[in-house]
């Protein structure tokens, strides 16, 4: 029988012993023959995946082994999960009483890809090809390292047996597929046809091509006498006079500027306003300056299209306005070209954040291992690197991996994937060989089986499971993702009954809120557990940054012409401000005043003052700098500010005091809930009309800012779009389990669970353990039907006995001295785009720069440009 090429690389040899005993096996077990009965059991256990079944064919569930490993990847024909060789043998042992199972074995060998170079183009021209398409990994788009090689795939059916000696038998697929049992063959054919479920963000990506507009064929065109000049210098916006980003309405002949881009560039939106002011009857517009004989940028404002479209009758429609497409020349960038320019541009602080211009030393080794960017995953990579740099997190996941692996909960289990990452980040085999040239160097040789790389597809899929934002392909907010992960850690420990090991407690500080009713001057002090704090950046407290003038230019008396006032107004970027950190902290400490507070003393609505202080300091303090906001034009923007956050921080002066002598406590009122204001209906309606989210989300935003107005409510929404309960109904007061907890059950979920014949207390207990998620709470209840009363009793006892102890422990955490250990920075002007990197201070006292797969020794960490900071309390 022919063998797969270079089988010696796999450490196996071929053994022939009759039809039923033809196998490949590990060389140290060459004499072992798997019993036929075990083979029969393995064949009977295979299962064809249904359309709705998840399949994981690209990555080991318990390591980052892929088919590019020299030992290949084994995909179970029973569970449709994949494993590296050691974990495949473990899986086989648990598959049946005979410890035997069947797998699809796949191995990919890299070979150099031959690039076609035309006589008119040199090889360097090919390598430096112009980016002309908004795409990744396709011709004309942003290129990736995989363009240098192609994979030769090797397939076989694998029979694994775990016994005194581990045995692996491989049957080459091409030679055996006609001789295998039909049940085995059907499973393999189905697996080969499926795409790995975890591939949420494919590496090769490009915008969907525009579709033909349904309004193009019968488009109305007014006979109003308007003719458009063929000269670009004559074109201008009818509303603002702008001469860039101009769109012609194909029905009315109106020229208006386009909508503003996320970074503030673009137009005033006059073309869209014209569409709305004319009864939304004329939806098609074409971008002037992009018209050629080959076509142009056409957009449809129609609500049922609202996208770039094709107009097959464009030449006729333009001729109506006196424009001959054959005479037009391209003078403006298309929307794709503008998007490409934004993607290629590293904006505010990019050079400093990435320490450009410095010869950084690349480093590698345990704790200094990068993670591959799998498509807009830099926010995840940065957060995971920071969390796994903490010794407590490493101990929690690396120290428990054997226990977790033994549970064999599969590729979608969050704890499994976090353990897998923790182990890999400390594993020497993932280190980079710094003696070799970079893989992105075209002169570097192609290794047939490259070093293993952390490609976190399963990690991303498991952590983001069910989350509408993090499970998408889009760039996300790293701070929101950090909060999401910490919330998952809490749920993980509570669901498994290991509350004492709750890693999320490391990040939770206790904050004291002082509420003063300005009608009665009476006060109330409450405490709440928070993951860190968010500090505002008061731009009015900053000064314009003065750029250094090069000494040579100054010596030569070089002077630049002072820009005119108009030029300053048209500048794309505001000047960078330098804002003191003390000003940010002071703004957070300053009391805020808001209306809409119903006083339990006067029973009337009036103003209320709120002030926040620390009540108990957490082991690790997360500080988010509020760099992102909505401008007066409702465009998301980034504050161009440098805030010199100190590496050593003493927040002892920010400790709360509790009720002070002379203060009179604001009474509770059974009929009035002063902490639950009523949202301003008009403000909610205005938010909803702007398309800022569901009605419940708008209500939450309005309540969070205490009816303070449209702008603060929109800013709050932008910061909390990723909250798990953002669209949940506003809860009313519900009885807490045991009477000692401040947990408030989701009213709608509570009613649904009661409709399933669960008691209020049982349903409330389930919702408390499942983070108010009704679906998870139902599963929790049904899986614990026999022990609900016992669990309820334990909860009630723990509320009575444990709460005072926890409070006492928290009161001891009054040390507010911290040292900075990590900072996550954002490059760009909006959290929905750009790039995230992180800087981490290791145990050796040195700062290291993590940029996805690359790790460097930092020379000058950008501590004044960070977005999320992490501090460790000094004990």
mmCIF file of C-alpha atoms in Angstrom, residues 502-847:
data_model
loop_
_atom_site.group_PDB
_atom_site.id
_atom_site.type_symbol
_atom_site.label_atom_id
_atom_site.label_comp_id
_atom_site.label_asym_id
_atom_site.label_seq_id
_atom_site.Cartn_x
_atom_site.Cartn_y
_atom_site.Cartn_z
ATOM 1 C CA UNK A 502 -14.291 33.873 42.039
ATOM 2 C CA UNK A 503 -11.544 35.570 40.033
ATOM 3 C CA UNK A 504 -13.814 38.523 39.270
ATOM 4 C CA UNK A 505 -13.518 39.658 42.920
ATOM 5 C CA UNK A 506 -9.940 40.709 42.189
ATOM 6 C CA UNK A 507 -11.278 43.577 40.057
ATOM 7 C CA UNK A 508 -14.299 44.666 42.090
ATOM 8 C CA UNK A 509 -14.052 47.721 44.286
ATOM 9 C CA UNK A 510 -16.808 48.938 46.571
ATOM 10 C CA UNK A 511 -17.983 52.468 45.840
ATOM 11 C CA UNK A 512 -19.907 54.710 48.182
ATOM 12 C CA UNK A 513 -22.563 56.981 46.702
ATOM 13 C CA UNK A 514 -23.756 59.968 48.688
ATOM 14 C CA UNK A 515 -27.170 61.235 47.567
ATOM 15 C CA UNK A 516 -28.349 64.571 48.900
ATOM 16 C CA UNK A 517 -31.911 65.720 48.394
ATOM 17 C CA UNK A 518 -31.504 69.443 47.679
ATOM 18 C CA UNK A 519 -35.079 70.095 48.798
ATOM 19 C CA UNK A 520 -34.575 68.778 52.332
ATOM 20 C CA UNK A 521 -30.736 68.700 52.502
ATOM 21 C CA UNK A 522 -30.985 65.170 53.886
ATOM 22 C CA UNK A 523 -28.570 62.504 52.660
ATOM 23 C CA UNK A 524 -28.406 58.809 51.960
ATOM 24 C CA UNK A 525 -25.266 56.669 51.660
ATOM 25 C CA UNK A 526 -25.337 53.487 49.555
ATOM 26 C CA UNK A 527 -22.660 51.082 48.424
ATOM 27 C CA UNK A 528 -22.274 49.275 45.111
ATOM 28 C CA UNK A 529 -19.705 46.852 43.726
ATOM 29 C CA UNK A 530 -18.027 48.075 40.529
ATOM 30 C CA UNK A 531 -15.337 46.831 38.174
ATOM 31 C CA UNK A 532 -13.087 49.859 38.358
ATOM 32 C CA UNK A 533 -13.989 53.447 37.549
ATOM 33 C CA UNK A 534 -14.334 55.636 34.447
ATOM 34 C CA UNK A 535 -12.615 59.008 34.592
ATOM 35 C CA UNK A 536 -13.855 61.916 32.474
ATOM 36 C CA UNK A 537 -11.316 63.995 30.556
ATOM 37 C CA UNK A 538 -12.209 67.680 31.083
ATOM 38 C CA UNK A 539 -10.837 69.224 27.900
ATOM 39 C CA UNK A 540 -11.390 72.715 29.322
ATOM 40 C CA UNK A 541 -8.723 71.928 31.927
ATOM 41 C CA UNK A 542 -6.122 71.174 29.243
ATOM 42 C CA UNK A 543 -3.719 73.299 27.259
ATOM 43 C CA UNK A 544 -2.826 72.981 23.600
ATOM 44 C CA UNK A 545 0.182 70.772 23.031
ATOM 45 C CA UNK A 546 3.116 72.721 21.597
ATOM 46 C CA UNK A 547 5.007 70.690 19.028
ATOM 47 C CA UNK A 548 8.782 71.006 19.100
ATOM 48 C CA UNK A 549 10.257 72.840 16.141
ATOM 49 C CA UNK A 550 13.340 71.066 14.741
ATOM 50 C CA UNK A 551 16.482 72.826 15.888
ATOM 51 C CA UNK A 552 17.912 72.960 12.389
ATOM 52 C CA UNK A 553 14.842 74.715 11.031
ATOM 53 C CA UNK A 554 14.807 77.137 13.924
ATOM 54 C CA UNK A 555 18.485 77.947 13.462
ATOM 55 C CA UNK A 556 17.937 78.663 9.805
ATOM 56 C CA UNK A 557 15.143 81.008 10.734
ATOM 57 C CA UNK A 558 12.631 78.868 8.917
ATOM 58 C CA UNK A 559 9.153 80.234 9.262
ATOM 59 C CA UNK A 560 5.943 78.856 7.943
ATOM 60 C CA UNK A 561 3.152 81.068 6.725
ATOM 61 C CA UNK A 562 0.540 81.461 9.435
ATOM 62 C CA UNK A 563 -2.611 79.585 8.471
ATOM 63 C CA UNK A 564 -5.664 81.685 7.836
ATOM 64 C CA UNK A 565 -8.675 81.523 10.109
ATOM 65 C CA UNK A 566 -10.580 79.627 7.437
ATOM 66 C CA UNK A 567 -7.755 77.092 7.098
ATOM 67 C CA UNK A 568 -7.817 76.541 10.850
ATOM 68 C CA UNK A 569 -11.565 75.996 10.807
ATOM 69 C CA UNK A 570 -11.243 73.471 8.002
ATOM 70 C CA UNK A 571 -8.453 71.534 9.730
ATOM 71 C CA UNK A 572 -9.300 67.841 9.916
ATOM 72 C CA UNK A 573 -8.073 67.480 13.488
ATOM 73 C CA UNK A 574 -8.477 69.550 16.607
ATOM 74 C CA UNK A 575 -5.209 70.445 18.375
ATOM 75 C CA UNK A 576 -4.085 67.877 20.920
ATOM 76 C CA UNK A 577 -4.746 68.908 24.509
ATOM 77 C CA UNK A 578 -2.530 68.098 27.488
ATOM 78 C CA UNK A 579 -4.879 67.440 30.429
ATOM 79 C CA UNK A 580 -3.535 66.859 33.973
ATOM 80 C CA UNK A 581 -4.523 63.535 35.529
ATOM 81 C CA UNK A 582 -5.511 65.363 38.726
ATOM 82 C CA UNK A 583 -8.092 67.281 36.707
ATOM 83 C CA UNK A 584 -9.635 63.981 35.528
ATOM 84 C CA UNK A 585 -9.735 62.579 39.053
ATOM 85 C CA UNK A 586 -11.189 65.831 40.372
ATOM 86 C CA UNK A 587 -13.932 65.751 37.742
ATOM 87 C CA UNK A 588 -14.869 62.234 38.888
ATOM 88 C CA UNK A 589 -14.952 63.302 42.540
ATOM 89 C CA UNK A 590 -16.982 66.462 41.910
ATOM 90 C CA UNK A 591 -20.674 66.063 42.869
ATOM 91 C CA UNK A 592 -23.168 66.095 40.007
ATOM 92 C CA UNK A 593 -26.582 67.723 40.199
ATOM 93 C CA UNK A 594 -29.586 66.420 38.288
ATOM 94 C CA UNK A 595 -33.315 66.893 38.301
ATOM 95 C CA UNK A 596 -36.187 64.433 38.283
ATOM 96 C CA UNK A 597 -35.641 63.248 41.859
ATOM 97 C CA UNK A 598 -38.761 62.577 43.883
ATOM 98 C CA UNK A 599 -37.989 63.412 47.478
ATOM 99 C CA UNK A 600 -39.331 61.034 50.138
ATOM 100 C CA UNK A 601 -39.471 64.054 52.452
ATOM 101 C CA UNK A 602 -41.477 66.510 50.332
ATOM 102 C CA UNK A 603 -42.945 63.910 47.950
ATOM 103 C CA UNK A 604 -42.160 66.328 45.109
ATOM 104 C CA UNK A 605 -39.715 66.224 42.219
ATOM 105 C CA UNK A 606 -36.607 68.356 42.451
ATOM 106 C CA UNK A 607 -32.827 68.377 42.200
ATOM 107 C CA UNK A 608 -30.506 65.828 43.749
ATOM 108 C CA UNK A 609 -26.742 65.884 44.282
ATOM 109 C CA UNK A 610 -24.707 62.715 43.845
ATOM 110 C CA UNK A 611 -21.099 62.150 44.888
ATOM 111 C CA UNK A 612 -18.982 59.009 44.534
ATOM 112 C CA UNK A 613 -16.078 57.837 46.685
ATOM 113 C CA UNK A 614 -14.321 54.539 47.292
ATOM 114 C CA UNK A 615 -15.600 52.457 50.174
ATOM 115 C CA UNK A 616 -13.213 49.523 49.700
ATOM 116 C CA UNK A 617 -10.284 49.187 47.300
ATOM 117 C CA UNK A 618 -9.954 46.191 44.992
ATOM 118 C CA UNK A 619 -6.800 44.131 44.503
ATOM 119 C CA UNK A 620 -6.661 45.317 40.872
ATOM 120 C CA UNK A 621 -8.125 48.663 39.878
ATOM 121 C CA UNK A 622 -9.345 49.197 36.304
ATOM 122 C CA UNK A 623 -9.398 52.828 35.186
ATOM 123 C CA UNK A 624 -11.014 53.738 31.889
ATOM 124 C CA UNK A 625 -10.259 57.156 30.453
ATOM 125 C CA UNK A 626 -13.438 58.419 28.806
ATOM 126 C CA UNK A 627 -11.838 59.260 25.471
ATOM 127 C CA UNK A 628 -14.909 58.703 23.302
ATOM 128 C CA UNK A 629 -17.988 60.898 23.113
ATOM 129 C CA UNK A 630 -20.730 62.077 20.769
ATOM 130 C CA UNK A 631 -20.195 65.488 19.244
ATOM 131 C CA UNK A 632 -22.943 68.095 18.796
ATOM 132 C CA UNK A 633 -23.518 66.632 15.321
ATOM 133 C CA UNK A 634 -24.064 63.164 16.890
ATOM 134 C CA UNK A 635 -20.871 61.830 15.294
ATOM 135 C CA UNK A 636 -18.795 59.557 17.592
ATOM 136 C CA UNK A 637 -15.455 61.222 18.233
ATOM 137 C CA UNK A 638 -12.298 60.709 20.244
ATOM 138 C CA UNK A 639 -10.864 63.275 22.594
ATOM 139 C CA UNK A 640 -7.452 64.288 21.293
ATOM 140 C CA UNK A 641 -5.885 64.516 24.730
ATOM 141 C CA UNK A 642 -2.718 63.387 26.433
ATOM 142 C CA UNK A 643 -3.252 62.524 30.101
ATOM 143 C CA UNK A 644 -0.063 61.699 32.005
ATOM 144 C CA UNK A 645 -1.368 58.915 34.230
ATOM 145 C CA UNK A 646 1.202 58.294 37.004
ATOM 146 C CA UNK A 647 2.693 54.830 37.444
ATOM 147 C CA UNK A 648 2.236 55.155 41.207
ATOM 148 C CA UNK A 649 -1.184 56.174 42.440
ATOM 149 C CA UNK A 650 -2.419 57.002 45.948
ATOM 150 C CA UNK A 651 -6.216 57.194 46.121
ATOM 151 C CA UNK A 652 -6.445 57.137 49.920
ATOM 152 C CA UNK A 653 -7.882 60.668 49.887
ATOM 153 C CA UNK A 654 -10.760 59.354 47.741
ATOM 154 C CA UNK A 655 -12.033 57.058 50.503
ATOM 155 C CA UNK A 656 -15.632 57.595 51.555
ATOM 156 C CA UNK A 657 -16.596 58.758 55.019
ATOM 157 C CA UNK A 658 -20.131 57.484 55.537
ATOM 158 C CA UNK A 659 -22.738 59.459 57.456
ATOM 159 C CA UNK A 660 -21.059 62.415 59.167
ATOM 160 C CA UNK A 661 -21.996 64.274 62.341
ATOM 161 C CA UNK A 662 -24.540 66.924 61.522
ATOM 162 C CA UNK A 663 -25.884 65.058 58.463
ATOM 163 C CA UNK A 664 -29.474 63.887 58.630
ATOM 164 C CA UNK A 665 -30.293 60.618 56.904
ATOM 165 C CA UNK A 666 -32.797 60.684 54.080
ATOM 166 C CA UNK A 667 -35.687 58.445 55.161
ATOM 167 C CA UNK A 668 -36.886 55.430 53.256
ATOM 168 C CA UNK A 669 -40.447 55.567 51.977
ATOM 169 C CA UNK A 670 -42.374 52.411 51.218
ATOM 170 C CA UNK A 671 -44.506 54.208 48.637
ATOM 171 C CA UNK A 672 -41.738 56.210 46.972
ATOM 172 C CA UNK A 673 -38.580 54.801 45.422
ATOM 173 C CA UNK A 674 -36.139 57.742 45.331
ATOM 174 C CA UNK A 675 -33.403 55.626 43.751
ATOM 175 C CA UNK A 676 -35.678 54.621 40.874
ATOM 176 C CA UNK A 677 -36.447 57.795 38.946
ATOM 177 C CA UNK A 678 -38.983 57.833 36.161
ATOM 178 C CA UNK A 679 -37.404 58.310 32.720
ATOM 179 C CA UNK A 680 -38.424 61.448 30.862
ATOM 180 C CA UNK A 681 -40.769 60.120 28.173
ATOM 181 C CA UNK A 682 -39.925 62.913 25.707
ATOM 182 C CA UNK A 683 -36.192 62.290 26.114
ATOM 183 C CA UNK A 684 -36.676 58.537 25.658
ATOM 184 C CA UNK A 685 -38.721 59.178 22.521
ATOM 185 C CA UNK A 686 -36.072 61.482 21.081
ATOM 186 C CA UNK A 687 -33.323 58.921 21.720
ATOM 187 C CA UNK A 688 -35.405 56.160 20.163
ATOM 188 C CA UNK A 689 -36.149 58.307 17.104
ATOM 189 C CA UNK A 690 -32.392 58.738 16.575
ATOM 190 C CA UNK A 691 -32.073 54.963 16.278
ATOM 191 C CA UNK A 692 -29.870 54.679 19.360
ATOM 192 C CA UNK A 693 -31.283 51.299 20.391
ATOM 193 C CA UNK A 694 -34.376 49.656 21.809
ATOM 194 C CA UNK A 695 -36.867 51.541 23.951
ATOM 195 C CA UNK A 696 -35.603 49.754 27.057
ATOM 196 C CA UNK A 697 -32.004 50.720 26.216
ATOM 197 C CA UNK A 698 -33.061 54.360 25.829
ATOM 198 C CA UNK A 699 -34.885 54.241 29.172
ATOM 199 C CA UNK A 700 -31.787 52.860 30.873
ATOM 200 C CA UNK A 701 -29.652 55.633 29.377
ATOM 201 C CA UNK A 702 -32.033 58.375 30.473
ATOM 202 C CA UNK A 703 -32.206 56.962 33.999
ATOM 203 C CA UNK A 704 -28.436 56.510 34.194
ATOM 204 C CA UNK A 705 -27.875 60.231 33.560
ATOM 205 C CA UNK A 706 -30.863 61.183 35.742
ATOM 206 C CA UNK A 707 -32.801 62.838 32.895
ATOM 207 C CA UNK A 708 -29.891 65.240 32.391
ATOM 208 C CA UNK A 709 -30.392 65.632 28.636
ATOM 209 C CA UNK A 710 -29.901 64.178 25.163
ATOM 210 C CA UNK A 711 -26.114 64.436 24.893
ATOM 211 C CA UNK A 712 -25.177 62.727 28.200
ATOM 212 C CA UNK A 713 -27.758 60.014 27.517
ATOM 213 C CA UNK A 714 -26.278 59.309 24.069
ATOM 214 C CA UNK A 715 -22.762 59.257 25.507
ATOM 215 C CA UNK A 716 -23.885 56.755 28.133
ATOM 216 C CA UNK A 717 -25.485 54.578 25.458
ATOM 217 C CA UNK A 718 -22.309 54.590 23.357
ATOM 218 C CA UNK A 719 -20.352 53.352 26.391
ATOM 219 C CA UNK A 720 -22.847 50.642 27.390
ATOM 220 C CA UNK A 721 -24.118 49.192 24.097
ATOM 221 C CA UNK A 722 -22.346 45.929 24.947
ATOM 222 C CA UNK A 723 -24.034 45.477 28.351
ATOM 223 C CA UNK A 724 -25.765 42.102 28.586
ATOM 224 C CA UNK A 725 -28.944 43.657 30.059
ATOM 225 C CA UNK A 726 -29.035 46.790 27.893
ATOM 226 C CA UNK A 727 -32.303 45.735 26.202
ATOM 227 C CA UNK A 728 -33.925 44.209 29.286
ATOM 228 C CA UNK A 729 -36.982 45.869 30.834
ATOM 229 C CA UNK A 730 -36.313 48.249 33.708
ATOM 230 C CA UNK A 731 -36.764 46.074 36.814
ATOM 231 C CA UNK A 732 -39.218 46.953 39.524
ATOM 232 C CA UNK A 733 -38.555 46.029 43.152
ATOM 233 C CA UNK A 734 -38.805 42.276 43.686
ATOM 234 C CA UNK A 735 -38.292 40.270 46.854
ATOM 235 C CA UNK A 736 -34.655 39.290 47.260
ATOM 236 C CA UNK A 737 -33.726 35.717 47.984
ATOM 237 C CA UNK A 738 -33.425 35.297 51.724
ATOM 238 C CA UNK A 739 -34.151 38.973 52.287
ATOM 239 C CA UNK A 740 -30.450 39.769 52.700
ATOM 240 C CA UNK A 741 -29.372 40.359 49.113
ATOM 241 C CA UNK A 742 -29.759 43.514 47.004
ATOM 242 C CA UNK A 743 -30.325 41.414 43.862
ATOM 243 C CA UNK A 744 -33.352 42.542 41.817
ATOM 244 C CA UNK A 745 -34.836 39.933 39.490
ATOM 245 C CA UNK A 746 -35.759 40.735 35.904
ATOM 246 C CA UNK A 747 -39.541 41.114 36.119
ATOM 247 C CA UNK A 748 -40.309 39.737 32.658
ATOM 248 C CA UNK A 749 -38.034 36.713 33.117
ATOM 249 C CA UNK A 750 -39.517 36.113 36.561
ATOM 250 C CA UNK A 751 -43.031 35.990 35.129
ATOM 251 C CA UNK A 752 -41.983 33.549 32.404
ATOM 252 C CA UNK A 753 -40.390 31.208 34.956
ATOM 253 C CA UNK A 754 -43.473 31.390 37.162
ATOM 254 C CA UNK A 755 -45.540 30.415 34.123
ATOM 255 C CA UNK A 756 -43.421 27.233 34.033
ATOM 256 C CA UNK A 757 -44.734 26.428 37.542
ATOM 257 C CA UNK A 758 -41.602 27.512 39.418
ATOM 258 C CA UNK A 759 -42.082 29.419 42.658
ATOM 259 C CA UNK A 760 -41.055 33.062 42.984
ATOM 260 C CA UNK A 761 -38.177 32.156 45.289
ATOM 261 C CA UNK A 762 -36.898 29.333 43.071
ATOM 262 C CA UNK A 763 -37.148 31.523 39.967
ATOM 263 C CA UNK A 764 -35.411 34.444 41.703
ATOM 264 C CA UNK A 765 -32.632 32.137 42.885
ATOM 265 C CA UNK A 766 -32.106 30.871 39.315
ATOM 266 C CA UNK A 767 -32.034 34.381 37.862
ATOM 267 C CA UNK A 768 -29.523 35.443 40.510
ATOM 268 C CA UNK A 769 -27.199 32.570 39.567
ATOM 269 C CA UNK A 770 -27.629 33.202 35.833
ATOM 270 C CA UNK A 771 -27.107 36.955 35.695
ATOM 271 C CA UNK A 772 -30.821 37.644 35.111
ATOM 272 C CA UNK A 773 -30.780 35.632 31.866
ATOM 273 C CA UNK A 774 -34.188 33.958 31.556
ATOM 274 C CA UNK A 775 -33.107 31.195 29.151
ATOM 275 C CA UNK A 776 -30.102 30.194 31.239
ATOM 276 C CA UNK A 777 -32.220 30.385 34.401
ATOM 277 C CA UNK A 778 -34.741 27.938 32.930
ATOM 278 C CA UNK A 779 -31.960 25.482 32.091
ATOM 279 C CA UNK A 780 -30.517 25.966 35.581
ATOM 280 C CA UNK A 781 -33.878 25.151 37.188
ATOM 281 C CA UNK A 782 -34.668 22.089 35.077
ATOM 282 C CA UNK A 783 -31.206 20.629 35.708
ATOM 283 C CA UNK A 784 -31.629 20.990 39.504
ATOM 284 C CA UNK A 785 -35.255 19.973 40.024
ATOM 285 C CA UNK A 786 -34.434 17.553 42.852
ATOM 286 C CA UNK A 787 -32.272 19.950 44.857
ATOM 287 C CA UNK A 788 -34.011 23.328 44.508
ATOM 288 C CA UNK A 789 -35.227 23.495 48.109
ATOM 289 C CA UNK A 790 -31.781 22.556 49.397
ATOM 290 C CA UNK A 791 -30.104 25.190 47.210
ATOM 291 C CA UNK A 792 -32.611 27.810 48.352
ATOM 292 C CA UNK A 793 -31.957 27.003 52.004
ATOM 293 C CA UNK A 794 -28.203 27.216 51.444
ATOM 294 C CA UNK A 795 -28.610 30.573 49.741
ATOM 295 C CA UNK A 796 -30.742 31.975 52.549
ATOM 296 C CA UNK A 797 -28.262 30.757 55.169
ATOM 297 C CA UNK A 798 -25.290 32.150 53.262
ATOM 298 C CA UNK A 799 -27.017 35.543 52.908
ATOM 299 C CA UNK A 800 -27.492 35.739 56.659
ATOM 300 C CA UNK A 801 -24.111 34.355 57.705
ATOM 301 C CA UNK A 802 -21.734 35.438 54.954
ATOM 302 C CA UNK A 803 -22.828 39.020 54.269
ATOM 303 C CA UNK A 804 -21.432 40.493 57.521
ATOM 304 C CA UNK A 805 -18.149 38.633 57.008
ATOM 305 C CA UNK A 806 -17.800 39.931 53.458
ATOM 306 C CA UNK A 807 -18.592 43.458 54.604
ATOM 307 C CA UNK A 808 -16.009 43.183 57.346
ATOM 308 C CA UNK A 809 -13.374 41.932 54.885
ATOM 309 C CA UNK A 810 -14.143 44.787 52.495
ATOM 310 C CA UNK A 811 -13.802 47.372 55.262
ATOM 311 C CA UNK A 812 -10.195 46.320 55.757
ATOM 312 C CA UNK A 813 -9.287 47.171 52.144
ATOM 313 C CA UNK A 814 -8.644 50.863 52.827
ATOM 314 C CA UNK A 815 -5.153 50.955 51.339
ATOM 315 C CA UNK A 816 -5.461 53.090 48.221
ATOM 316 C CA UNK A 817 -1.857 52.871 47.019
ATOM 317 C CA UNK A 818 -1.463 51.305 43.585
ATOM 318 C CA UNK A 819 1.212 50.568 40.988
ATOM 319 C CA UNK A 820 0.445 50.505 37.259
ATOM 320 C CA UNK A 821 0.905 47.067 35.679
ATOM 321 C CA UNK A 822 -0.717 47.395 32.242
ATOM 322 C CA UNK A 823 -2.237 49.839 29.776
ATOM 323 C CA UNK A 824 -4.387 49.166 26.704
ATOM 324 C CA UNK A 825 -4.177 51.839 24.004
ATOM 325 C CA UNK A 826 -6.343 52.559 20.985
ATOM 326 C CA UNK A 827 -5.009 53.873 17.693
ATOM 327 C CA UNK A 828 -7.626 55.663 15.626
ATOM 328 C CA UNK A 829 -10.545 58.007 16.090
ATOM 329 C CA UNK A 830 -13.391 55.652 16.939
ATOM 330 C CA UNK A 831 -13.817 52.447 18.947
ATOM 331 C CA UNK A 832 -15.512 50.845 15.942
ATOM 332 C CA UNK A 833 -12.293 51.063 13.924
ATOM 333 C CA UNK A 834 -8.570 51.482 14.449
ATOM 334 C CA UNK A 835 -6.284 49.133 16.335
ATOM 335 C CA UNK A 836 -5.620 48.078 19.945
ATOM 336 C CA UNK A 837 -2.244 47.265 21.510
ATOM 337 C CA UNK A 838 -1.145 46.849 25.113
ATOM 338 C CA UNK A 839 1.914 47.521 27.268
ATOM 339 C CA UNK A 840 2.492 45.252 30.290
ATOM 340 C CA UNK A 841 4.919 45.682 33.174
ATOM 341 C CA UNK A 842 6.327 42.264 34.049
ATOM 342 C CA UNK A 843 7.809 40.929 37.292
ATOM 343 C CA UNK A 844 11.286 42.033 36.173
ATOM 344 C CA UNK A 845 10.128 45.654 36.334
ATOM 345 C CA UNK A 846 10.374 46.139 32.551
ATOM 346 C CA UNK A 847 7.596 47.224 30.227
#
